[in-house]
Structures are given as structure tokens and as C-alpha cells.
């Protein structure tokens, strides 16, 4: 009897000697045997038969072995890596025409290949077909392969758990293992809509099947709890993990660090990093990238750069595109575009390729600092280096051009975007619509809105806000209110920009009471938290209506809600006070005292700067309160820096 490998080799020789043509790109026929093979088009190639009928006809039996099994297995593996979907479909058709039982080991490579090719539903259909069409009872191996295929696409991951339950109901012989439960947990914990109660229930059922959760199991749940803001539950599960004898790894800690740093709690992040080192878990490049991103997110670029130096010099880790991307994005958000360009240049010198995120951040920064031509040059460099723009990059370009009044060029970009098979989304059209409103062309802005709807884009709160704001800015408050009602009727929750636009429009049109009602509706619903711009719109409307006392009461409420008044706020009230210097000084000093009591040092300092600009020097007691507050803040910052330093020393040891 031939061995499996020899049989597979014999099958390939049979393909060559018989000059059998396949529709796959991996044809077994040489060009010398068939001179016209290179001239065939794709349709002819797909219509040709992938396998010879004689190859699998009447396979002789030898004991419990069927001669064609090894050939099928060899072809299944060959066509599955990399996935050759037409050839795999042809192979399955050939197997369907052979009415006999097939061994299960043929199917997992094909199931995984469908997942890698982005066809998870085809993998699911093949699993369901294994028993009726191929007389093969699926085992846990095929079940896990199908689950992996479903998880390969975010659009099909939600089908994993229903498929799992149905598979257990149809095939009683299935015995899920720990990998099965880990895959299901991953699907239940995946954003954007995780099912945490169900995931926790499934997690508690794992020991009932005689299985023990591993580090992956715990890390998946801890990350999901942290992402949903349930940090206390995540830390409780971390403690339970260690009591269960499972050592946490860097992935476990990274998910917690990411959530903590997102809230800006650097002291807690420092303590967790110290705990991570004490547990003998060495920080990886992903750990450092998480820390760097968190520091850059909150504008602490100096600490981020120091951490990168420590990472390179002490740990021997090399920054990658994620590290550099965090720095570029951080510098851009601080308005330091020149520094962002320097980081970009250093990255290129070190041979680190820039990704879409880095180009998007840097181009955005260049547009915002009015360096339009430099942004367009960088775009040309990006395209020349083979980086294919996606929807995000095209939207950044459209937004930048629209901000600077170059809406005709933005229209051309959208046309080119569509021609290259990249469909404009609601953000793209919203950016163009905002550009037309800024240019005073409301007619074209409304036409862009119509185009947005025609393209099948679902308007969101951003697009509605831009439309409402543009109409109200032009005094079309009635039309703006119609759009507002349409937005509410469609179940779209207004954001702060939409509320502010409507409040300003109502106040400008003399309907201050309507603006006040809408303002209190916003606070009562919790849809948005008012900022200084929203308050200023009401202050201006109230003072113009000679309702100064009500405006001052609202100002006190603003400070109590930890919203800092700005220079516009001061100017509005000074104008309402008829520029009375003494009354103006008393009002602003009262604001400073209130903010200092609430620890709002930056807001208080801004009011002092406004007073100095207007030659209203604050009293000595005000200066004393500010200096005392600044010193206390420096002590807190010093303690945090000391903790980070201790962590670095412990890591060196």
C-alpha cells in the first residue's frame, strides 16, 4: 500500500500526465503542454473543472482505508494555505459527488481557509453540511475551526454563541474544550456591543465541565470589564485569577492600564505598574505603548519621551509605529505640529513605516495650523510610498480643504475617492457641508445634505449638528427647529453642538425663554454637559434682554458645575455692567474665589489673565490664594513623578 505522502505525489503526477486543467491559479498543467493556458481569461478559468473525474472514481477499499482520502487531504491543505476559494469549492463539489463517508480531518483546513478569506458564513454552512452531505460527524476540532472563522470578521462574531448552542443541540457527541469556551468568551466580550452578563455566566460554568480557566480566559473577561468602565469588578477578577493559581501576564495588565490612563488617573496607573513588576511580569513593548499613549492623550509629552528613553536604554525595546503614532498624535493635539514632524522624520530615518493613523494625525495637524500646501505635499508623499488612503484619510483631506474654503477641491477629492472604490461616509459629507456653510453657501450645503442621503448614508448627530448650526448662523431658526424635530423623531440624540446652536439661534431671535427651556432640558436629560460656549449664548441673550440678575445667577451655577468661564464670558458681563470697573472687578474676583475653592486652578488663572489685560489688578488676597493653590498642585505632581521614578528603578533591578 502506498503511504499518504506517496499517494498525494502520485495524484499530482496523474494531474500533470493527463494534462488536466484546473480553474485555480495553481494549475498543475505546464505552459509547454498547453500554449493557450496563459491566454485564458478569468471566466474560462473558473468554468474549467478543477479535478479529474477519473482520479476519485471507484476508489478501492483496503481494510478501513479509502484510497482517495489522502489525496483529498493533500488538496485541501494545498488550497487552504493561502486560501484558494474557487479551488476549494470545486474540491467540495467533487466530494459531494462521491457518496461515501469522509474523515473529519479534511474539513478544519477548509473551515479556517474560509475564515481567512473573509467568508465566515460559508464556513458555517460547511459545518452544517458535514453530516448530511459528507456523512461525517463533526467533533470539537471542526467546531473550534468554525468558531475561529466566525470570529475572524467583526460582522459575524455575534453569530458565534447562537451557532455554539445550536451545534451542541444537533450533535450530542460534541464535547467543548477550553479553547471552545475561550472563543465564545471572546465573541461575547468583543466591542461594540459586548454581552457581559452572558459572558460571566458562561465563565462560571467552565469549572462545571471539569475545565480550568487559563490566563487567556481571565484576560478576556478582565479586558471587557475594564472597557465597560467596571474597573472594580475587573480588579476583583484579577485577585480571583491569582487565588485560582493562574499567573496574570502583560496582556492582563495592559487592558487595565489602558482604561486607567484613559481616565487620567496616573497615580493608580503607577501603582498598577509597580504591582505588575512585583509579580514578575516584565513590561512588553505593548505595555510601554499603552503607557506612552496614555501620557500623550493627556498632554504629558515630556514624561512620554522620558519613558521611551527608558524603554530603549534599559529594556532594549525598539519603538514601533504604534509608539511613534502616539507621539505624533500627542504633539498634534497640543498644537506642536513642528515637533510632530520631527518625530515623523526620526521614524522614517529609523526605517519604521508610517501607517494610516500617523499620516491621518499629521495631515490633520498641518491643516489646523494653516499649512495647507505642506499637508498636500505630505499626502503626495504618502501615495508615492504605496499607502492606500482609506475612508478616514480621505475624510481628513476633505475636512482640511473645506476648513480653508477650498470646497471645489474637496468635491474633486470625493469624486476621486468614489472612483477608487472607497465610498464616502457620513463624516466625509458632513465635513464638506460644514465647509459650504463656512463659505456662506447654504444652498450648496443643503445640496450636500441631499447627496448624503442619496448615497445611503445614515445622518448622525454630527451631521445634524452641522446642519442645525449652519441654518441658525444664517438666521434660519425656524428651519433649524424643523431639522431638530426631525432628528429627535429619528431617535438621534442631540450633542452639545446641536444644543448650543439651537440655544444661540433662539436667543439671537429674541426667544430667550425658549433657549433657557432647551438648556434645562439638556441638563435634565443628561444628553450633553454644557460648556462655556453654551453658557455664553445664554448670558448674551439674557443681558441683551436686560435680565442681568438672572444672568449672574446662571454664572454662579456655571461655576458650581465646574465649568470655567472664559474671556468671552467676562466681556459679556463687563458689557452688561456698562464697563463699570469696580463692579467688573468684584464680579471677576468672586469668580476666582469660587474656582479656587473648587480646585479649578487653571480656570482661576485664566480670569486673572483677563483682569490683567484690562488693567484690573486683583487684590493681594486673591494672589495669595492662587499661589497657595499652585504650590499644592506642584506637591501632588512631585509625588506622582517620584512614584514613576521608583517604578523605573525597580524595573532596572
XYZ file of C-alpha atoms in Angstrom:
653
model
C 0.000 0.000 0.000
C 1.254 3.476 -0.863
C 1.882 5.833 2.029
C -0.233 9.003 2.238
C 2.591 11.251 1.030
C 3.360 8.946 -1.919
C -0.299 8.799 -2.810
C -0.563 12.603 -2.813
C 2.530 12.748 -5.027
C 1.028 10.152 -7.364
C -2.131 12.213 -7.580
C -0.191 15.292 -8.636
C 1.627 13.246 -11.309
C -1.731 11.998 -12.549
C -2.821 15.635 -12.928
C 0.284 16.508 -14.978
C 0.371 13.420 -17.196
C -3.305 13.652 -18.043
C -2.948 17.395 -18.836
C -5.891 18.161 -16.610
C -6.722 21.866 -16.492
C -7.836 23.472 -13.231
C -9.577 26.821 -12.851
C -7.238 27.634 -9.981
C -4.270 29.951 -10.339
C -2.201 26.953 -9.151
C -2.741 24.905 -12.314
C -0.987 21.545 -12.476
C -0.589 21.877 -16.255
C 2.635 23.315 -17.628
C 2.614 26.051 -20.253
C 4.576 23.829 -22.619
C 1.825 21.213 -22.577
C -0.872 23.835 -23.232
C 0.370 27.000 -25.057
C -3.037 28.669 -24.729
C -3.138 28.382 -20.920
C -1.727 31.869 -20.389
C -4.263 33.430 -22.740
C -7.384 32.217 -20.948
C -9.489 34.809 -19.220
C -10.769 34.507 -15.665
C -14.242 33.363 -16.713
C -12.849 30.437 -18.681
C -10.556 29.563 -15.802
C -13.382 29.484 -13.286
C -15.621 27.428 -15.568
C -12.995 24.704 -16.135
C -13.151 21.573 -13.982
C -10.756 21.727 -11.022
C -10.348 17.966 -10.588
C -10.281 14.932 -12.852
C -13.302 12.673 -12.601
C -11.183 9.556 -13.041
C -8.931 10.467 -10.139
C -11.530 9.657 -7.459
C -13.779 7.192 -9.319
C -14.320 3.818 -7.667
C -11.599 4.047 -5.011
C -10.546 0.557 -3.958
C -11.042 -0.371 -0.333
C -8.257 -1.814 1.748
C -9.412 -2.637 5.223
C -10.744 0.548 6.845
C -8.835 2.823 4.496
C -10.231 4.571 1.434
C -7.617 5.340 -1.153
C -8.864 8.823 -2.039
C -8.740 10.260 1.498
C -5.069 11.205 1.473
C -5.442 12.857 -1.924
C -8.384 14.882 -0.724
C -6.479 15.867 2.411
C -3.410 16.878 0.405
C -5.506 19.051 -1.926
C -7.497 20.541 0.961
C -4.302 21.635 2.693
C -2.752 22.825 -0.559
C -5.742 25.001 -1.492
C -6.231 26.274 2.060
C -2.865 27.962 2.617
C -3.130 30.545 1.204
C -6.890 30.265 0.612
C -7.854 29.456 -2.981
C -11.623 29.700 -2.673
C -12.644 28.648 -6.222
C -10.453 25.549 -5.978
C -11.821 24.693 -2.523
C -15.383 24.995 -3.787
C -14.516 22.714 -6.676
C -12.966 20.221 -4.297
C -16.096 20.211 -2.132
C -18.289 19.720 -5.210
C -16.185 16.723 -6.178
C -16.533 15.322 -2.660
C -20.327 15.754 -2.780
C -20.429 13.695 -5.951
C -18.610 10.861 -4.181
C -21.302 9.276 -1.961
C -19.255 7.855 0.875
C -18.181 8.870 4.389
C -15.270 11.295 4.628
C -12.826 11.603 7.535
C -13.160 14.719 9.663
C -9.539 15.807 9.242
C -10.402 17.037 5.723
C -12.651 19.838 6.962
C -10.790 22.005 9.563
C -8.253 23.360 6.997
C -11.123 24.329 4.682
C -13.165 25.867 7.519
C -10.221 28.017 8.609
C -9.468 28.985 5.000
C -12.996 30.372 4.588
C -12.418 32.496 7.692
C -9.092 33.848 6.423
C -10.729 34.678 3.093
C -13.449 36.715 4.833
C -16.206 34.154 4.189
C -17.208 33.065 7.711
C -20.799 32.279 6.724
C -19.532 29.802 4.152
C -17.601 28.062 6.929
C -20.782 27.901 8.998
C -22.699 26.362 6.091
C -19.964 23.781 5.545
C -20.094 22.747 9.201
C -23.868 22.232 8.941
C -23.347 20.206 5.757
C -20.706 17.841 7.168
C -23.138 15.200 8.388
C -25.876 15.224 5.678
C -23.621 15.706 2.620
C -20.326 14.123 3.657
C -21.520 11.557 6.246
C -19.021 12.981 8.733
C -19.908 13.592 12.374
C -18.200 16.859 13.426
C -16.038 16.887 16.527
C -14.721 19.675 18.738
C -11.885 20.220 16.252
C -14.311 21.243 13.481
C -16.426 23.194 15.963
C -13.442 25.288 17.062
C -12.341 25.847 13.462
C -15.798 27.176 12.582
C -15.834 29.428 15.651
C -12.421 30.828 14.669
C -13.776 31.616 11.197
C -16.785 33.427 12.651
C -14.521 35.476 14.935
C -12.288 36.470 12.025
C -14.867 39.069 10.967
C -16.447 41.651 13.296
C -19.721 41.340 11.374
C -20.080 37.628 12.148
C -18.628 37.384 15.666
C -22.087 37.895 17.173
C -23.190 34.632 15.498
C -20.651 32.557 17.440
C -22.721 31.942 20.569
C -26.020 31.088 18.771
C -24.056 28.762 16.486
C -22.388 27.135 19.505
C -25.734 26.439 21.217
C -27.281 25.061 18.029
C -24.262 22.839 17.356
C -24.476 21.318 20.857
C -28.192 20.692 20.388
C -27.743 18.998 16.988
C -24.600 16.991 17.770
C -24.767 15.447 21.228
C -21.334 13.884 20.816
C -19.638 17.299 20.861
C -17.542 17.842 23.971
C -16.390 21.506 24.127
C -12.891 22.088 25.456
C -11.282 25.167 26.988
C -10.424 26.581 23.559
C -14.120 26.417 22.656
C -15.098 28.424 25.727
C -12.293 30.928 25.154
C -13.518 31.540 21.618
C -17.109 32.006 22.796
C -15.972 34.379 25.558
C -14.032 36.386 23.005
C -17.152 36.768 20.874
C -19.311 37.773 23.855
C -16.741 40.316 25.080
C -15.952 41.883 21.714
C -16.937 45.519 21.121
C -19.023 47.369 20.145
C -21.841 45.554 21.990
C -20.426 43.031 24.463
C -22.764 40.734 26.408
C -21.015 40.829 29.759
C -23.741 39.158 31.895
C -23.848 36.226 29.487
C -20.029 36.098 29.331
C -19.777 35.985 33.144
C -22.420 33.267 33.322
C -20.522 31.195 30.742
C -17.278 31.800 32.631
C -18.799 30.429 35.862
C -19.987 27.316 34.011
C -16.496 26.338 32.808
C -15.466 24.532 36.055
C -18.745 22.588 35.967
C -17.436 20.822 32.846
C -14.213 19.814 34.561
C -12.167 22.569 32.884
C -9.955 25.201 34.483
C -9.833 28.778 33.089
C -6.388 29.864 31.903
C -4.709 33.270 31.566
C -6.458 33.907 28.232
C -9.868 33.240 29.767
C -9.312 35.637 32.644
C -7.612 38.298 30.482
C -10.500 38.335 28.016
C -13.056 38.988 30.761
C -10.864 41.494 32.626
C -10.337 43.498 29.432
C -14.089 43.537 28.702
C -14.932 44.685 32.239
C -12.278 47.409 32.053
C -13.524 48.647 28.654
C -17.066 48.935 30.023
C -15.850 51.071 32.949
C -16.274 48.347 35.589
C -12.744 48.703 36.954
C -13.597 47.482 40.445
C -15.043 44.269 39.017
C -12.005 43.893 36.778
C -9.620 44.186 39.734
C -11.743 41.736 41.741
C -11.442 39.225 38.909
C -7.670 39.848 38.833
C -7.496 38.874 42.512
C -9.658 35.800 41.874
C -7.373 34.845 38.983
C -4.337 34.720 41.271
C -6.208 32.881 44.015
C -7.074 30.293 41.382
C -3.360 29.808 40.737
C -3.328 31.471 37.300
C -0.497 33.989 36.864
C -1.504 37.229 35.118
C 0.525 38.215 32.075
C 1.297 41.507 30.365
C -1.934 41.311 28.321
C -3.937 41.197 31.553
C -2.241 44.286 32.965
C -2.218 46.192 29.662
C -6.005 46.206 29.399
C -6.301 47.610 32.933
C -3.602 50.221 32.317
C -5.319 51.362 29.131
C -8.604 52.034 30.922
C -6.965 53.721 33.938
C -4.842 56.006 31.750
C -7.878 56.941 29.685
C -9.393 58.435 32.851
C -6.170 60.322 33.619
C -5.577 58.569 36.968
C -1.776 58.449 36.706
C -1.234 57.607 40.352
C -3.346 54.466 40.070
C -1.597 53.566 36.805
C 1.794 53.949 38.515
C 0.703 51.704 41.378
C -0.562 49.054 38.969
C 2.715 49.148 37.025
C 4.615 48.688 40.278
C 2.371 45.747 41.204
C 2.967 44.261 37.763
C 6.746 44.364 38.328
C 6.430 42.875 41.804
C 4.546 39.926 40.298
C 7.496 39.283 37.994
C 5.634 40.310 34.856
C 8.101 42.099 32.570
C 6.633 45.042 30.635
C 6.480 44.361 26.909
C 6.531 46.788 24.009
C 2.714 46.764 24.116
C 2.868 47.792 27.800
C 5.139 50.721 27.040
C 2.971 51.723 24.084
C -0.066 51.725 26.370
C 1.720 53.981 28.878
C 3.062 56.297 26.162
C -0.372 56.606 24.558
C -1.990 57.389 27.915
C 0.565 60.104 28.706
C 0.279 61.640 25.228
C -3.506 61.549 25.418
C -3.378 63.908 28.414
C -0.651 66.162 27.053
C 2.224 64.837 29.180
C 4.673 64.565 26.303
C 7.813 65.093 28.395
C 7.025 62.074 30.565
C 6.207 60.060 27.426
C 9.573 60.886 25.848
C 11.389 60.018 29.078
C 9.552 56.687 29.202
C 10.592 55.902 25.624
C 14.234 56.632 26.506
C 13.937 54.276 29.457
C 12.345 51.643 27.231
C 15.197 51.802 24.709
C 18.201 52.247 27.018
C 17.206 49.994 29.932
C 14.968 47.356 28.366
C 16.396 47.188 24.840
C 12.985 47.552 23.197
C 12.702 49.298 19.838
C 9.828 51.775 19.288
C 7.449 50.743 16.529
C 4.792 52.556 14.504
C 2.389 52.456 17.471
C 4.913 54.243 19.706
C 5.681 56.905 17.127
C 1.994 57.251 16.258
C 1.125 58.050 19.876
C 3.810 60.757 19.953
C 2.737 62.289 16.639
C -0.913 62.351 17.711
C 0.007 63.813 21.114
C 2.077 66.641 19.641
C -0.646 67.432 17.093
C -3.315 67.675 19.802
C -1.093 70.094 21.730
C -0.664 72.204 18.597
C 3.062 71.349 18.355
C 2.994 70.312 14.697
C 6.694 71.095 14.180
C 7.581 68.605 16.921
C 5.213 66.064 15.359
C 7.036 66.462 12.042
C 10.364 65.881 13.787
C 9.078 62.644 15.282
C 7.843 61.655 11.819
C 11.280 62.336 10.315
C 13.042 60.330 13.051
C 10.684 57.448 12.443
C 11.464 57.426 8.721
C 15.207 57.630 9.384
C 14.950 54.505 11.543
C 13.124 52.634 8.812
C 9.791 52.431 10.636
C 6.973 52.672 8.051
C 4.250 55.216 8.777
C 0.753 53.793 8.931
C -2.618 55.323 8.137
C -3.075 56.593 11.709
C 0.215 58.549 11.660
C -0.494 60.153 8.282
C -4.023 60.994 9.390
C -2.828 62.710 12.593
C -0.038 64.680 10.899
C -2.127 65.826 7.925
C -4.858 66.924 10.350
C -2.300 68.936 12.337
C -0.891 70.628 9.244
C -4.346 71.694 8.089
C -5.230 73.048 11.535
C -2.101 75.211 11.682
C -2.915 76.583 8.209
C -0.076 74.696 6.466
C -2.309 73.628 3.594
C 0.390 73.176 0.972
C 2.561 71.136 3.337
C -0.402 68.900 4.098
C -0.979 68.327 0.371
C 2.729 67.567 -0.138
C 2.620 65.020 2.675
C -0.426 63.459 1.031
C 1.546 63.122 -2.226
C 4.467 61.525 -0.332
C 2.083 59.085 1.322
C 0.589 57.997 -2.007
C 4.041 57.682 -3.613
C 5.114 55.323 -0.820
C 2.262 52.971 -1.610
C -0.014 53.777 1.330
C -3.560 53.405 0.039
C -5.882 56.058 1.502
C -8.951 54.756 3.285
C -12.189 56.474 4.309
C -10.539 58.099 7.336
C -7.673 59.623 5.345
C -9.935 60.872 2.564
C -12.242 62.431 5.161
C -9.248 64.172 6.782
C -8.301 65.632 3.397
C -11.873 66.747 2.632
C -12.193 68.302 6.088
C -8.882 70.158 5.774
C -9.701 71.583 2.354
C -13.210 72.552 3.480
C -11.854 74.349 6.556
C -9.807 76.596 4.294
C -12.580 77.391 1.833
C -11.302 75.077 -0.918
C -14.608 73.270 -1.259
C -14.247 72.760 -5.031
C -11.066 70.759 -4.437
C -12.845 68.869 -1.664
C -15.578 67.925 -4.143
C -12.896 66.607 -6.517
C -11.411 64.510 -3.707
C -14.811 62.923 -3.023
C -15.219 62.134 -6.736
C -11.746 60.548 -6.833
C -12.498 58.679 -3.631
C -15.614 57.121 -5.151
C -13.771 56.311 -8.405
C -11.167 54.327 -6.458
C -13.828 52.208 -4.796
C -13.708 53.967 -1.418
C -17.235 55.100 -0.600
C -17.656 58.478 1.145
C -19.267 58.131 4.552
C -21.404 60.448 6.655
C -18.299 62.152 8.119
C -16.987 62.919 4.642
C -20.201 64.618 3.531
C -20.543 66.381 6.898
C -17.075 67.921 6.528
C -17.957 69.201 3.045
C -21.320 70.540 4.250
C -19.588 72.417 7.074
C -17.162 73.927 4.546
C -20.034 75.244 2.438
C -21.721 76.775 5.485
C -18.431 78.454 6.493
C -18.164 79.856 2.977
C -21.687 81.298 3.282
C -23.091 78.975 0.631
C -26.045 77.430 2.416
C -27.633 76.361 -0.884
C -24.691 74.053 -1.703
C -24.589 72.881 1.911
C -28.208 71.727 1.652
C -27.401 70.084 -1.694
C -24.589 68.195 0.047
C -27.081 67.029 2.666
C -29.313 65.684 -0.112
C -26.299 63.947 -1.651
C -25.517 62.388 1.737
C -29.000 60.889 1.897
C -28.904 59.701 -1.742
C -25.675 57.811 -1.091
C -27.438 55.791 1.590
C -25.552 57.365 4.491
C -27.464 57.477 7.757
C -27.283 61.020 9.230
C -25.772 61.045 12.714
C -25.614 63.606 15.500
C -22.572 65.308 13.929
C -24.224 65.840 10.540
C -27.454 67.036 12.175
C -25.485 69.427 14.386
C -23.641 70.925 11.414
C -26.918 71.435 9.551
C -28.680 72.990 12.560
C -25.710 75.217 13.371
C -25.383 76.392 9.768
C -29.058 77.263 9.471
C -29.152 79.092 12.818
C -25.992 81.048 11.979
C -27.794 82.381 8.908
C -30.821 83.343 10.997
C -32.960 80.470 9.716
C -34.050 79.447 13.199
C -37.402 78.098 12.031
C -35.721 75.759 9.533
C -33.194 74.785 12.202
C -36.022 73.856 14.561
C -37.584 71.695 11.831
C -34.304 69.801 11.446
C -34.110 69.496 15.252
C -37.564 67.885 15.411
C -36.671 65.552 12.543
C -33.516 64.477 14.397
C -35.470 63.757 17.600
C -38.162 61.823 15.714
C -35.496 59.564 14.177
C -34.138 58.682 17.599
C -30.876 60.569 17.153
C -29.739 62.117 20.438
C -28.557 65.740 20.044
C -24.987 66.521 21.043
C -23.597 69.662 22.653
C -23.016 71.375 19.309
C -26.673 70.914 18.295
C -27.960 72.156 21.648
C -25.651 75.173 21.593
C -26.627 76.066 18.022
C -30.348 75.966 18.824
C -29.894 77.899 22.093
C -27.870 80.586 20.326
C -30.385 80.778 17.478
C -33.321 81.158 19.866
C -31.531 83.826 21.915
C -30.490 85.828 18.847
C -34.076 85.769 17.576
C -35.253 87.173 20.935
C -36.726 83.903 22.235
C -34.563 83.759 25.368
C -37.116 81.805 27.389
C -37.153 79.122 24.687
C -33.359 78.969 24.868
C -33.476 78.621 28.661
C -36.015 75.794 28.442
C -33.861 73.948 25.936
C -30.805 74.496 28.148
C -32.510 72.966 31.182
C -33.865 70.107 29.035
C -30.262 69.333 28.033
C -29.111 69.180 31.658
C -32.133 67.155 32.780
C -31.774 64.555 30.015
C -28.032 64.169 30.503
C -27.502 64.086 26.745
C -24.694 66.653 26.958
C -22.875 68.721 29.554
C -22.955 72.465 28.777
C -19.621 74.181 28.163
C -18.606 77.838 28.221
C -19.896 78.380 24.663
C -23.408 77.223 25.593
C -23.436 79.345 28.750
C -22.143 82.372 26.842
C -25.006 82.127 24.349
C -27.479 82.336 27.237
C -25.525 85.113 29.026
C -25.571 87.206 25.867
C -29.299 86.661 25.341
C -30.213 87.413 28.975
C -28.105 90.575 29.197
C -29.458 91.903 25.896
C -32.936 91.339 27.335
C -31.956 93.376 30.452
C -32.068 90.304 32.700
C -28.675 90.816 34.362
C -29.631 89.328 37.760
C -30.747 86.085 36.102
C -27.502 86.003 34.127
C -25.424 86.375 37.330
C -27.378 83.548 38.978
C -26.665 81.368 35.945
C -22.973 82.322 36.190
C -22.877 81.068 39.789
C -24.490 77.809 38.667
C -21.890 77.517 35.902
C -19.000 77.727 38.388
C -20.697 75.266 40.739
C -20.908 72.743 37.876
C -17.113 73.028 37.364
C -17.435 74.796 34.032
C -14.813 77.553 33.831
C -15.805 80.984 32.493
C -13.558 82.274 29.717
C -12.623 85.669 28.301
C -15.841 85.835 26.265
C -17.835 85.342 29.476
C -16.008 88.258 31.139
C -16.553 90.538 28.144
C -20.273 89.770 28.035
C -20.723 90.667 31.709
C -18.498 93.739 31.523
C -20.622 94.953 28.662
C -23.773 94.262 30.708
C -22.284 96.227 33.618
C -21.703 99.192 31.308
C -17.935 98.660 31.706
C -18.096 99.731 35.350
C -14.552 98.905 36.540
C -15.367 98.428 40.226
C -18.375 96.184 39.607
C -16.445 94.255 36.967
C -13.512 93.661 39.354
C -15.812 92.458 42.127
C -17.592 90.082 39.759
C -14.383 88.525 38.423
C -12.722 88.289 41.837
C -15.830 86.499 43.088
C -15.474 84.002 40.233
C -11.786 83.454 41.099
C -12.542 82.770 44.775
C -15.261 80.266 43.883
C -12.999 78.405 41.421
C -10.057 78.295 43.863
C -12.324 76.742 46.492
C -13.270 74.044 43.992
C -9.645 73.422 42.973
C -10.107 74.900 39.470
C -6.668 76.499 39.335
C -6.459 76.788 35.536
C -9.836 78.491 35.256
C -8.963 80.931 38.040
C -5.636 81.738 36.388
C -7.397 82.485 33.102
C -9.683 85.026 34.809
C -6.630 86.687 36.378
C -5.095 86.995 32.905
C -8.287 88.612 31.614
C -8.220 91.085 34.507
C -4.588 91.956 33.837
C -5.329 92.538 30.151
C -8.000 95.040 31.171
C -5.716 96.671 33.756
C -7.838 95.418 36.669
C -5.223 94.177 39.104
C -6.639 91.574 41.575
C -6.356 92.192 45.303
C -3.407 90.771 47.258
C -5.654 88.179 48.925
C -6.534 86.800 45.503
C -2.845 86.431 44.602
C -2.202 84.698 47.916
C -4.945 82.126 47.291
C -3.633 81.417 43.779
C -0.008 80.980 44.844
C -1.012 78.641 47.671
C -3.081 76.559 45.264
C -0.262 76.320 42.708
C 2.198 75.154 45.366
C -0.171 72.392 46.464
C -0.569 71.254 42.864
C 3.220 71.101 42.456
C 3.494 68.901 45.526
C 0.962 66.473 44.090
C 2.762 66.416 40.741
C 6.051 65.844 42.549
C 4.646 62.819 44.351
C 3.443 61.323 41.077
C 6.835 61.873 39.429
C 8.543 60.326 42.461
C 6.361 57.220 42.151
C 7.163 56.884 38.441
C 10.854 57.208 39.253
C 10.633 54.438 41.834
C 8.984 52.198 39.273
C 11.843 52.823 36.841
C 14.433 51.943 39.500
C 12.612 48.738 40.417
C 12.435 47.802 36.753
C 16.201 48.309 36.423
C 16.769 45.869 39.275
